Amino acid sequence: MTNQKAILAGGCFWGMQDLFRRLEGVVSTRVGYAGGALENPTYNDIKTGKTGHAEALEVVFDPARISYHALLQFFFQMHDPTTTNRQGNDIGTQYRSSIFALDDDQAKVARDVIGQVNASGRWPSAVTTEIVSAGPFYAAEEYHQDYLEKHPGGYSCHWVRPNWVLPK
């Protein structure tokens, strides 16, 4: 089976990358910017919140080892999908919760998983994560890539909630 991609946004991309890279079946990760109008944005562009981009994570995964559904379950376990335009100390549209679907199948799986998350009662309010068609993904600057490996103990607002498994 050929590797597939997922593009997700859920707050600061450093923390997301640090957790997703550890999943069995994840081949590679890259932080960057998605969902905006400006071509080739930089961090200085998107930090203003005016470009429409979100800090995002591109995940390349082996679907024979981990499904897109399982990736999304993990996504909803490691960030708070009920806060609009905010994760931890990070506030603004660039920190929104988004699933950038690469095709109709990914959008369907995303809708199904959001329904499961909402029905589970794991969060005190409804999921605000948007599902949008993926446009271009722009890799972030090199100093952002693998940031928490380069700077152990650096800021992250992401953690894995224990005993948090949804039905498949």
XYZ file of C-alpha atoms in Angstrom:
168
model
C 0.000 0.000 0.000
C 1.219 3.499 -0.825
C 1.806 6.002 1.950
C -0.891 8.638 2.425
C -0.975 12.174 3.828
C -3.058 13.966 6.406
C -2.993 17.713 7.084
C -4.207 18.772 10.512
C -4.199 21.949 12.573
C -4.777 22.100 16.305
C -2.773 24.889 17.866
C 0.981 25.333 17.876
C 2.430 22.921 15.365
C 5.461 22.028 17.519
C 3.463 20.098 20.082
C 1.407 18.306 17.464
C 4.518 17.237 15.591
C 6.189 15.992 18.751
C 3.276 13.666 19.540
C 2.324 12.506 16.038
C 5.888 11.549 15.109
C 5.794 8.879 17.848
C 2.781 7.013 16.464
C 3.356 3.566 15.000
C 2.756 3.851 11.258
C 3.681 7.522 10.935
C 6.454 7.742 8.347
C 7.253 11.466 8.570
C 5.918 14.798 9.783
C 6.443 18.373 8.676
C 5.151 21.581 10.225
C 3.821 24.340 8.037
C 0.949 26.572 7.054
C -2.396 25.660 5.460
C -5.762 27.182 4.757
C -4.821 30.711 3.776
C -4.744 32.852 0.669
C -1.131 34.078 0.638
C 1.311 32.024 -1.449
C 4.519 30.939 0.308
C 3.712 32.504 3.676
C 6.308 32.852 6.393
C 5.838 32.705 10.137
C 6.030 36.500 10.229
C 3.117 36.614 7.780
C 0.828 34.131 9.499
C 1.465 35.178 13.105
C -0.594 38.303 12.431
C -3.700 36.154 11.881
C -4.422 38.127 8.707
C -3.409 35.577 6.036
C -6.057 32.971 6.867
C -3.444 30.266 7.422
C -3.338 27.904 10.362
C -0.209 26.431 11.867
C -0.577 22.901 10.523
C 1.059 19.506 10.482
C 1.537 17.304 7.437
C 1.589 13.656 8.454
C 2.773 10.982 6.020
C 1.508 7.609 7.202
C 1.413 3.974 6.151
C -2.291 3.022 5.973
C -1.367 -0.655 6.394
C -0.067 0.229 9.874
C -2.346 3.091 10.962
C -5.617 4.264 9.458
C -6.708 7.825 8.791
C -9.531 7.161 11.262
C -6.990 6.240 13.973
C -4.940 9.366 13.197
C -8.031 11.512 13.683
C -8.909 9.746 16.922
C -5.441 10.616 18.181
C -5.842 14.200 16.922
C -8.953 14.614 19.093
C -7.159 13.030 22.044
C -4.130 15.353 22.006
C -5.715 18.799 21.588
C -8.914 20.529 22.720
C -11.228 20.606 19.690
C -13.890 22.636 21.520
C -12.025 25.934 21.799
C -12.440 28.215 18.804
C -9.184 29.775 17.593
C -7.271 28.797 20.697
C -5.049 26.122 22.189
C -3.467 26.765 25.557
C -1.782 30.173 25.570
C -2.007 30.473 21.779
C -4.920 32.599 20.591
C -5.913 33.539 17.040
C -7.250 32.025 13.846
C -3.802 30.630 13.095
C -4.304 28.283 16.088
C -7.735 26.977 15.058
C -8.654 23.304 14.953
C -8.935 22.162 11.334
C -8.883 19.031 9.261
C -7.697 19.757 5.736
C -9.251 16.881 3.788
C -7.284 15.772 0.747
C -10.287 14.001 -0.801
C -13.950 13.114 -0.235
C -13.045 9.937 1.662
C -10.987 11.889 4.199
C -13.823 14.403 4.624
C -16.295 11.576 5.281
C -14.015 9.931 7.839
C -13.513 13.320 9.504
C -17.279 13.891 9.765
C -17.732 10.384 11.198
C -14.985 10.837 13.798
C -16.305 14.248 14.848
C -19.713 12.641 15.323
C -18.125 9.944 17.487
C -16.206 12.510 19.526
C -19.328 14.575 20.120
C -21.349 11.472 21.061
C -18.628 10.226 23.426
C -19.065 13.055 25.917
C -15.285 13.247 26.328
C -15.363 17.018 25.918
C -17.688 19.334 27.879
C -18.950 21.047 24.713
C -19.284 20.354 20.995
C -16.320 20.033 18.659
C -15.622 23.241 16.709
C -13.036 21.661 14.394
C -13.585 22.715 10.797
C -13.358 20.290 7.892
C -12.172 22.020 4.734
C -10.736 20.914 1.422
C -6.973 20.994 1.525
C -5.293 23.633 -0.521
C -1.540 24.136 -0.665
C 0.562 23.168 2.340
C 3.613 25.369 2.802
C 6.479 23.997 4.893
C 7.466 26.211 7.797
C 10.954 27.568 8.222
C 13.681 25.088 9.155
C 13.989 26.428 12.708
C 10.353 25.354 13.314
C 10.878 21.804 12.024
C 11.384 19.252 14.838
C 11.464 22.187 17.264
C 10.841 20.208 20.441
C 13.560 17.711 19.524
C 15.977 20.632 19.118
C 14.669 22.336 22.285
C 13.596 19.664 24.801
C 11.265 21.090 27.398
C 10.101 23.874 25.076
C 6.533 25.172 25.128
C 3.713 22.830 24.182
C 0.026 22.878 24.988
C -0.513 19.320 23.721
C -0.669 16.079 25.666
C -2.254 12.683 25.218
C -5.363 12.198 27.331
C -5.150 8.682 28.844
C -7.784 5.974 28.344
C -9.363 7.884 25.506
C -10.393 5.457 22.802
C -13.378 5.864 20.488
C -15.093 2.977 18.714
C -13.837 2.255 15.196
